[in-house]
Amino acid sequence: MAFAGVVLAFISVFLFVSLAVGILMIAAQWKLYKKAGEHGWAALIPFYSQYVLVKITWGNGWLFLLYLVPIGNFIFAIATNIKLARVFGKSGGYAAGLIFLSFIFLPMLAFGSAQYLGSDEKKSRGVIIATAVTGVAYILLIVILTVTGAVVGLSQYQKGESVYVDGDNGYDDRGGAEAVEDWEEEFYDHDGYDDYDEQQDFDDGVSPDDYEPMEGYDDFIKVPLTDGDSTVEVPVLRSEYLTVSDSSVVSLEDGIMTSLYMSYAYDDPSSVISELVDMQVDSMSDMPEYYANVTADELISGDGFALQQINYDSISYDGTSYPCFDILKCDVVDDDYVILMLTVDNSSATEDTKELLHDACEVYGIDFEFD
């Protein structure tokens, strides 16, 4: 409590002294302007006060605009204080006092016996040029830094647009999901799946052999999902890392993860995907120790679907950065949604990853550009 009282007393004294000094400076300016034959009340008006000060020192009040020049205004302010001392018959030492201890020397100048001798226009041109050149140089520096930052940012963004994997365990470059098609009718079985009651509530340890293989794609099986009222069979990667529940399924193989879940159609597919992408981008951006260069491609939509791609670098425990991406897609199936996240993790890529991704894009109706 005693310490808080001391702090409060210090703040109160500081505010009181600051207010007193402020009033003293305004009064000094008022007196100074009257000595120079100007209106004392000009000290109360922002900008006009500077105009009057420059008028009585430089002889041209409009030069006060140089106060607005960034960085260069320091040069102009020093020169103005030197001239202020001179027009009241004071030496360079007094000018130094005005520059560094104005709250002492300005009242002394105003309330003392010093008389106004008229404006001083000597050696003015060099100061004006120095002020202008310094300001322009500062602005150019800011422009250069801004452009450089933009170029670096663009290069980082472009880096996020290209995926590569060193060595022989992955594919070399990534194109992008630039167009999509509706899922082919054969990949959706929405007939009710009569035996679903016997298949539901699978645990993490389920085997891909428990499900029907997908014709034409050896690496995919068909898994039933339900929202409680209806059932849809969806294609998913055949993998020992398979997790199935009533409305979702996740599978991982060769650095590719297929995650699908079924829900009621509650909004426009574009809005659904846009919201999911925004949430994921925000979440990744908040974890710079795990993700970098997080960007999202343009949202693509059509009749009954929407799709968007997220690009990012995944940072491993040893600091190695692996370019990766997710493709999120929402398909309308009758009155339901099937939402897909197709993830490519280059840190786990193998020689089979590119071919597996190619098949996955065909299965899920994604026109992916392979370079």
Tab-separated table of C-alpha atoms in Angstrom:
chain	number	residue	atom	x	y	z
A	1	MET	CA	0.000	0.000	0.000
A	2	ALA	CA	2.858	2.392	0.872
A	3	PHE	CA	4.540	1.729	-2.476
A	4	ALA	CA	1.271	2.325	-4.340
A	5	GLY	CA	0.865	5.627	-2.487
A	6	VAL	CA	4.378	6.712	-3.498
A	7	VAL	CA	3.705	5.815	-7.138
A	8	LEU	CA	0.390	7.709	-7.093
A	9	ALA	CA	2.062	10.752	-5.532
A	10	PHE	CA	4.834	10.679	-8.136
A	11	ILE	CA	2.326	10.484	-10.990
A	12	SER	CA	0.305	13.347	-9.507
A	13	VAL	CA	3.397	15.551	-9.133
A	14	PHE	CA	4.544	14.666	-12.665
A	15	LEU	CA	1.166	15.585	-14.160
A	16	PHE	CA	1.049	18.832	-12.190
A	17	VAL	CA	4.559	19.837	-13.274
A	18	SER	CA	3.817	18.926	-16.905
A	19	LEU	CA	0.663	21.043	-16.861
A	20	ALA	CA	2.518	23.952	-15.267
A	21	VAL	CA	5.320	23.781	-17.845
A	22	GLY	CA	2.774	23.603	-20.674
A	23	ILE	CA	0.986	26.715	-19.417
A	24	LEU	CA	4.321	28.507	-18.957
A	25	MET	CA	5.397	27.695	-22.530
A	26	ILE	CA	2.121	28.961	-24.000
A	27	ALA	CA	2.404	32.161	-21.953
A	28	ALA	CA	6.009	32.597	-23.115
A	29	GLN	CA	5.037	32.158	-26.747
A	30	TRP	CA	2.173	34.624	-26.283
A	31	LYS	CA	4.564	37.249	-24.873
A	32	LEU	CA	7.200	36.519	-27.524
A	33	TYR	CA	4.733	36.952	-30.400
A	34	LYS	CA	3.531	40.268	-28.949
A	35	LYS	CA	7.140	41.462	-28.710
A	36	ALA	CA	7.504	40.706	-32.416
A	37	GLY	CA	4.337	42.648	-33.252
A	38	GLU	CA	2.123	39.598	-33.823
A	39	HIS	CA	-1.069	38.452	-32.099
A	40	GLY	CA	-0.295	36.753	-28.798
A	41	TRP	CA	-3.300	34.459	-29.071
A	42	ALA	CA	-1.643	32.787	-32.057
A	43	ALA	CA	0.194	30.654	-29.458
A	44	LEU	CA	-3.109	28.859	-28.758
A	45	ILE	CA	-3.791	27.781	-32.357
A	46	PRO	CA	-2.019	24.695	-33.737
A	47	PHE	CA	-0.200	25.203	-37.072
A	48	TYR	CA	-0.938	28.932	-37.010
A	49	SER	CA	1.361	29.194	-33.998
A	50	GLN	CA	4.155	27.579	-36.046
A	51	TYR	CA	3.320	29.871	-38.957
A	52	VAL	CA	3.813	32.968	-36.751
A	53	LEU	CA	7.024	31.592	-35.220
A	54	VAL	CA	8.545	30.968	-38.653
A	55	LYS	CA	7.342	34.357	-39.883
A	56	ILE	CA	9.160	36.270	-37.112
A	57	THR	CA	12.331	34.180	-37.499
A	58	TRP	CA	12.603	33.444	-41.229
A	59	GLY	CA	10.521	36.282	-42.608
A	60	ASN	CA	8.275	33.858	-44.535
A	61	GLY	CA	5.616	32.141	-42.436
A	62	TRP	CA	4.755	29.568	-45.083
A	63	LEU	CA	8.106	27.892	-44.534
A	64	PHE	CA	6.424	26.346	-41.460
A	65	LEU	CA	5.313	23.590	-43.858
A	66	LEU	CA	8.868	22.271	-43.571
A	67	TYR	CA	7.879	21.135	-40.072
A	68	LEU	CA	5.818	18.473	-41.878
A	69	VAL	CA	8.832	16.987	-43.692
A	70	PRO	CA	9.750	13.676	-41.988
A	71	ILE	CA	13.227	13.603	-40.389
A	72	GLY	CA	14.153	16.830	-42.203
A	73	ASN	CA	11.923	18.749	-39.792
A	74	PHE	CA	14.571	18.222	-37.075
A	75	ILE	CA	17.065	20.211	-39.152
A	76	PHE	CA	14.498	22.934	-39.737
A	77	ALA	CA	13.551	23.095	-36.025
A	78	ILE	CA	17.204	23.514	-34.977
A	79	ALA	CA	17.726	26.276	-37.541
A	80	THR	CA	14.526	28.008	-36.381
A	81	ASN	CA	15.724	28.054	-32.753
A	82	ILE	CA	19.077	29.480	-33.836
A	83	LYS	CA	17.287	32.231	-35.768
A	84	LEU	CA	14.904	32.846	-32.839
A	85	ALA	CA	17.858	33.593	-30.590
A	86	ARG	CA	19.415	35.818	-33.251
A	87	VAL	CA	16.286	37.936	-33.976
A	88	PHE	CA	16.127	38.778	-30.249
A	89	GLY	CA	19.803	39.718	-30.122
A	90	LYS	CA	21.084	36.528	-28.462
A	91	SER	CA	24.192	34.485	-29.296
A	92	GLY	CA	24.717	30.865	-30.365
A	93	GLY	CA	24.981	29.729	-26.740
A	94	TYR	CA	21.470	30.966	-26.053
A	95	ALA	CA	20.304	29.129	-29.192
A	96	ALA	CA	21.665	25.897	-27.695
A	97	GLY	CA	19.626	26.607	-24.578
A	98	LEU	CA	16.482	27.045	-26.697
A	99	ILE	CA	17.164	23.736	-28.434
A	100	PHE	CA	17.904	21.583	-25.376
A	101	LEU	CA	16.231	23.452	-22.488
A	102	SER	CA	13.446	25.378	-24.177
A	103	PHE	CA	11.208	25.295	-21.080
A	104	ILE	CA	13.824	27.479	-19.326
A	105	PHE	CA	15.290	29.651	-22.083
A	106	LEU	CA	12.051	30.439	-23.954
A	107	PRO	CA	10.371	32.083	-20.902
A	108	MET	CA	13.627	33.965	-20.197
A	109	LEU	CA	13.583	35.280	-23.762
A	110	ALA	CA	9.908	36.209	-23.581
A	111	PHE	CA	9.767	37.837	-20.158
A	112	GLY	CA	13.282	39.295	-20.158
A	113	SER	CA	14.538	42.534	-21.627
A	114	ALA	CA	15.387	41.144	-25.067
A	115	GLN	CA	13.847	43.110	-27.940
A	116	TYR	CA	12.816	41.908	-31.396
A	117	LEU	CA	15.284	43.016	-34.090
A	118	GLY	CA	13.413	41.763	-37.152
A	119	SER	CA	13.480	38.483	-39.112
A	120	ASP	CA	16.796	36.889	-40.080
A	121	GLU	CA	17.007	35.704	-43.699
A	122	LYS	CA	20.756	34.994	-43.761
A	123	LYS	CA	21.923	31.544	-44.884
A	124	SER	CA	18.370	30.304	-45.159
A	125	ARG	CA	18.578	28.564	-48.507
A	126	GLY	CA	21.034	25.854	-47.387
A	127	VAL	CA	18.865	24.848	-44.428
A	128	ILE	CA	15.751	24.662	-46.589
A	129	ILE	CA	17.552	22.491	-49.156
A	130	ALA	CA	18.987	20.229	-46.428
A	131	THR	CA	15.547	19.829	-44.877
A	132	ALA	CA	13.935	18.938	-48.206
A	133	VAL	CA	16.728	16.567	-49.295
A	134	THR	CA	16.718	14.748	-45.949
A	135	GLY	CA	12.944	14.334	-46.099
A	136	VAL	CA	13.020	13.046	-49.685
A	137	ALA	CA	15.855	10.630	-48.840
A	138	TYR	CA	13.876	9.291	-45.885
A	139	ILE	CA	10.757	8.809	-47.999
A	140	LEU	CA	12.794	7.013	-50.701
A	141	LEU	CA	14.299	4.770	-48.020
A	142	ILE	CA	10.827	3.856	-46.754
A	143	VAL	CA	9.673	3.138	-50.318
A	144	ILE	CA	12.719	0.942	-50.969
A	145	LEU	CA	12.211	-0.990	-47.735
A	146	THR	CA	8.506	-1.422	-48.485
A	147	VAL	CA	9.154	-2.671	-52.029
A	148	THR	CA	11.903	-4.978	-50.769
A	149	GLY	CA	9.574	-6.384	-48.125
A	150	ALA	CA	6.858	-6.909	-50.720
A	151	VAL	CA	9.283	-8.704	-53.048
A	152	VAL	CA	10.534	-10.938	-50.227
A	153	GLY	CA	6.947	-11.655	-49.173
A	154	LEU	CA	6.002	-12.517	-52.750
A	155	SER	CA	8.969	-14.835	-53.084
A	156	GLN	CA	7.927	-16.582	-49.869
A	157	TYR	CA	4.387	-16.907	-51.190
A	158	GLN	CA	5.663	-18.345	-54.450
A	159	LYS	CA	7.809	-20.748	-52.483
A	160	GLY	CA	4.632	-21.988	-50.835
A	161	GLU	CA	3.155	-22.612	-54.298
A	162	SER	CA	5.799	-25.205	-55.209
A	163	VAL	CA	6.398	-28.510	-53.463
A	164	TYR	CA	9.645	-30.426	-53.700
A	165	VAL	CA	11.231	-33.357	-51.885
A	166	ASP	CA	14.970	-33.992	-51.817
A	167	GLY	CA	16.085	-37.505	-52.657
A	168	ASP	CA	14.256	-40.317	-54.376
A	169	ASN	CA	11.417	-40.789	-51.925
A	170	GLY	CA	8.863	-38.424	-53.388
A	171	TYR	CA	7.635	-36.409	-56.315
A	172	ASP	CA	9.562	-33.363	-57.429
A	173	ASP	CA	6.950	-30.685	-57.995
A	174	ARG	CA	3.308	-29.946	-57.390
A	175	GLY	CA	0.867	-28.388	-59.762
A	176	GLY	CA	-2.396	-27.591	-58.037
A	177	ALA	CA	-6.091	-28.333	-57.937
A	178	GLU	CA	-7.152	-25.839	-60.606
A	179	ALA	CA	-10.424	-27.424	-61.703
A	180	VAL	CA	-12.803	-30.056	-60.400
A	181	GLU	CA	-15.464	-32.400	-61.601
A	182	ASP	CA	-18.428	-33.954	-59.806
A	183	TRP	CA	-17.673	-37.274	-58.227
A	184	GLU	CA	-18.623	-40.056	-60.600
A	185	GLU	CA	-21.943	-41.655	-59.729
A	186	GLU	CA	-20.372	-45.072	-59.173
A	187	PHE	CA	-18.260	-43.728	-56.302
A	188	TYR	CA	-21.346	-42.819	-54.289
A	189	ASP	CA	-23.648	-45.589	-53.188
A	190	HIS	CA	-26.614	-43.858	-51.547
A	191	ASP	CA	-29.026	-46.779	-51.584
A	192	GLY	CA	-29.235	-47.142	-47.837
A	193	TYR	CA	-26.600	-49.880	-47.339
A	194	ASP	CA	-28.850	-52.576	-45.834
A	195	ASP	CA	-26.070	-54.160	-43.798
A	196	TYR	CA	-24.911	-50.905	-42.219
A	197	ASP	CA	-26.144	-51.764	-38.731
A	198	GLU	CA	-23.687	-54.649	-38.696
A	199	GLN	CA	-20.785	-52.444	-39.850
A	200	GLN	CA	-21.080	-49.353	-37.633
A	201	ASP	CA	-19.085	-48.305	-34.549
A	202	PHE	CA	-15.705	-49.500	-35.773
A	203	ASP	CA	-12.665	-48.756	-33.631
A	204	ASP	CA	-9.179	-47.675	-34.662
A	205	GLY	CA	-8.043	-51.254	-35.051
A	206	VAL	CA	-10.399	-52.170	-37.903
A	207	SER	CA	-8.915	-53.835	-40.960
A	208	PRO	CA	-9.337	-52.590	-44.536
A	209	ASP	CA	-10.254	-56.190	-45.381
A	210	ASP	CA	-13.531	-55.595	-43.527
A	211	TYR	CA	-14.686	-53.394	-46.438
A	212	GLU	CA	-15.492	-53.874	-50.087
A	213	PRO	CA	-12.612	-53.043	-52.437
A	214	MET	CA	-13.198	-50.312	-55.005
A	215	GLU	CA	-13.395	-51.545	-58.568
A	216	GLY	CA	-10.562	-50.249	-60.745
A	217	TYR	CA	-8.554	-48.852	-57.817
A	218	ASP	CA	-6.597	-51.423	-55.845
A	219	ASP	CA	-5.527	-48.912	-53.228
A	220	PHE	CA	-9.063	-47.834	-52.248
A	221	ILE	CA	-11.921	-49.408	-50.321
A	222	LYS	CA	-15.566	-48.320	-49.865
A	223	VAL	CA	-16.589	-47.383	-46.314
A	224	PRO	CA	-20.165	-46.567	-45.208
A	225	LEU	CA	-20.864	-43.285	-43.401
A	226	THR	CA	-24.150	-42.119	-41.900
A	227	ASP	CA	-25.655	-38.916	-40.515
A	228	GLY	CA	-28.314	-40.953	-38.671
A	229	ASP	CA	-30.986	-40.759	-41.372
A	230	SER	CA	-29.169	-41.901	-44.503
A	231	THR	CA	-25.997	-43.713	-45.467
A	232	VAL	CA	-23.314	-43.101	-48.104
A	233	GLU	CA	-20.432	-45.315	-49.159
A	234	VAL	CA	-17.265	-43.294	-49.723
A	235	PRO	CA	-13.882	-44.290	-51.159
A	236	VAL	CA	-10.907	-44.168	-48.790
A	237	LEU	CA	-7.290	-45.298	-48.939
A	238	ARG	CA	-6.646	-48.935	-48.119
A	239	SER	CA	-4.312	-48.782	-45.144
A	240	GLU	CA	-3.559	-50.422	-41.846
A	241	TYR	CA	-3.828	-46.899	-40.386
A	242	LEU	CA	-7.604	-46.791	-40.698
A	243	THR	CA	-10.020	-45.142	-38.286
A	244	VAL	CA	-13.774	-45.412	-38.813
A	245	SER	CA	-16.744	-44.045	-36.880
A	246	ASP	CA	-20.406	-43.535	-37.766
A	247	SER	CA	-19.962	-40.348	-39.791
A	248	SER	CA	-16.216	-40.151	-40.488
A	249	VAL	CA	-13.254	-42.126	-41.755
A	250	VAL	CA	-9.539	-41.372	-41.799
A	251	SER	CA	-6.805	-43.317	-43.567
A	252	LEU	CA	-3.077	-42.685	-44.057
A	253	GLU	CA	-0.666	-44.228	-46.542
A	254	ASP	CA	2.654	-43.097	-48.108
A	255	GLY	CA	2.341	-39.522	-46.869
A	256	ILE	CA	-1.245	-39.135	-48.120
A	257	MET	CA	-4.163	-38.874	-45.728
A	258	THR	CA	-7.784	-39.137	-46.803
A	259	SER	CA	-10.240	-37.835	-44.224
A	260	LEU	CA	-13.975	-37.769	-44.963
A	261	TYR	CA	-17.047	-37.069	-42.907
A	262	MET	CA	-20.732	-36.879	-43.623
A	263	SER	CA	-23.133	-34.229	-42.356
A	264	TYR	CA	-26.467	-32.625	-43.048
A	265	ALA	CA	-26.476	-29.972	-45.776
A	266	TYR	CA	-26.511	-26.838	-43.620
A	267	ASP	CA	-25.113	-24.139	-45.935
A	268	ASP	CA	-23.844	-23.455	-49.424
A	269	PRO	CA	-20.824	-25.710	-50.211
A	270	SER	CA	-18.684	-22.652	-51.016
A	271	SER	CA	-19.431	-21.131	-47.615
A	272	VAL	CA	-18.673	-24.420	-45.877
A	273	ILE	CA	-15.274	-24.805	-47.540
A	274	SER	CA	-14.397	-21.133	-47.169
A	275	GLU	CA	-15.121	-21.269	-43.437
A	276	LEU	CA	-13.137	-24.472	-42.955
A	277	VAL	CA	-10.161	-23.118	-44.905
A	278	ASP	CA	-10.156	-19.833	-42.989
A	279	MET	CA	-10.200	-21.702	-39.685
A	280	GLN	CA	-7.349	-23.986	-40.714
A	281	VAL	CA	-5.211	-21.155	-42.137
A	282	ASP	CA	-5.716	-19.122	-38.940
A	283	SER	CA	-4.881	-22.129	-36.781
A	284	MET	CA	-1.687	-22.923	-38.726
A	285	SER	CA	-0.629	-19.272	-38.774
A	286	ASP	CA	-0.896	-19.203	-34.973
A	287	MET	CA	1.655	-22.058	-34.741
A	288	PRO	CA	4.791	-20.745	-36.496
A	289	GLU	CA	6.904	-23.373	-34.768
A	290	TYR	CA	5.069	-26.063	-36.756
A	291	TYR	CA	3.885	-24.338	-39.954
A	292	ALA	CA	5.279	-21.622	-42.228
A	293	ASN	CA	4.305	-19.922	-45.517
A	294	VAL	CA	0.623	-20.781	-45.043
A	295	THR	CA	-1.402	-19.702	-48.100
A	296	ALA	CA	-4.733	-20.628	-49.674
A	297	ASP	CA	-5.461	-20.938	-53.398
A	298	GLU	CA	-8.598	-19.548	-54.988
A	299	LEU	CA	-11.893	-21.151	-54.015
A	300	ILE	CA	-13.343	-23.240	-56.870
A	301	SER	CA	-17.011	-24.163	-56.989
A	302	GLY	CA	-19.572	-25.640	-59.346
A	303	ASP	CA	-22.886	-27.416	-59.367
A	304	GLY	CA	-22.990	-29.370	-56.114
A	305	PHE	CA	-19.386	-28.962	-54.976
A	306	ALA	CA	-16.736	-26.532	-53.744
A	307	LEU	CA	-12.987	-26.981	-53.399
A	308	GLN	CA	-9.997	-25.050	-52.068
A	309	GLN	CA	-6.314	-25.844	-51.562
A	310	ILE	CA	-4.104	-24.825	-48.610
A	311	ASN	CA	-0.323	-24.711	-49.086
A	312	TYR	CA	2.164	-24.676	-46.214
A	313	ASP	CA	5.573	-25.811	-45.011
A	314	SER	CA	5.507	-28.366	-42.229
A	315	ILE	CA	8.407	-27.948	-39.784
A	316	SER	CA	9.703	-31.143	-38.177
A	317	TYR	CA	11.149	-31.503	-34.675
A	318	ASP	CA	14.701	-30.999	-36.036
A	319	GLY	CA	13.761	-27.812	-37.899
A	320	THR	CA	13.584	-29.343	-41.378
A	321	SER	CA	10.897	-27.756	-43.552
A	322	TYR	CA	8.720	-29.906	-45.836
A	323	PRO	CA	6.333	-28.259	-48.349
A	324	CYS	CA	2.871	-29.827	-47.975
A	325	PHE	CA	-0.721	-29.087	-48.942
A	326	ASP	CA	-4.333	-29.916	-48.108
A	327	ILE	CA	-7.256	-30.026	-50.535
A	328	LEU	CA	-10.661	-29.503	-48.937
A	329	LYS	CA	-13.733	-30.446	-50.941
A	330	CYS	CA	-17.444	-30.457	-50.148
A	331	ASP	CA	-19.808	-32.553	-52.303
A	332	VAL	CA	-23.596	-32.519	-52.160
A	333	VAL	CA	-25.021	-36.043	-52.104
A	334	ASP	CA	-28.821	-35.893	-52.209
A	335	ASP	CA	-29.606	-33.821	-49.087
A	336	ASP	CA	-26.279	-34.469	-47.345
A	337	TYR	CA	-22.690	-33.259	-47.498
A	338	VAL	CA	-19.572	-35.372	-47.810
A	339	ILE	CA	-16.553	-33.269	-46.844
A	340	LEU	CA	-13.082	-34.421	-47.862
A	341	MET	CA	-9.642	-33.361	-46.680
A	342	LEU	CA	-6.912	-34.769	-48.911
A	343	THR	CA	-3.518	-34.112	-47.282
A	344	VAL	CA	-0.090	-34.599	-48.842
A	345	ASP	CA	2.713	-34.708	-46.250
A	346	ASN	CA	6.085	-34.682	-48.013
A	347	SER	CA	7.933	-35.582	-44.822
A	348	SER	CA	6.444	-39.090	-45.197
A	349	ALA	CA	6.401	-39.291	-49.004
A	350	THR	CA	7.629	-42.454	-50.740
A	351	GLU	CA	8.216	-43.486	-54.333
A	352	ASP	CA	4.523	-44.451	-54.506
A	353	THR	CA	3.161	-41.087	-53.316
A	354	LYS	CA	2.743	-39.452	-56.715
A	355	GLU	CA	0.865	-42.406	-58.215
A	356	LEU	CA	-1.311	-42.690	-55.123
A	357	LEU	CA	-2.147	-38.976	-55.288
A	358	HIS	CA	-3.009	-39.339	-58.964
A	359	ASP	CA	-5.502	-42.117	-58.188
A	360	ALA	CA	-6.956	-40.182	-55.254
A	361	CYS	CA	-7.619	-37.164	-57.445
A	362	GLU	CA	-9.398	-39.349	-59.984
A	363	VAL	CA	-11.450	-41.040	-57.282
A	364	TYR	CA	-12.507	-37.758	-55.660
A	365	GLY	CA	-13.160	-35.900	-58.910
A	366	ILE	CA	-10.262	-33.430	-58.557
A	367	ASP	CA	-8.551	-32.217	-61.718
A	368	PHE	CA	-5.056	-31.841	-60.274
A	369	GLU	CA	-2.254	-30.414	-62.385
A	370	PHE	CA	0.858	-32.560	-62.122
A	371	ASP	CA	4.110	-31.025	-63.344
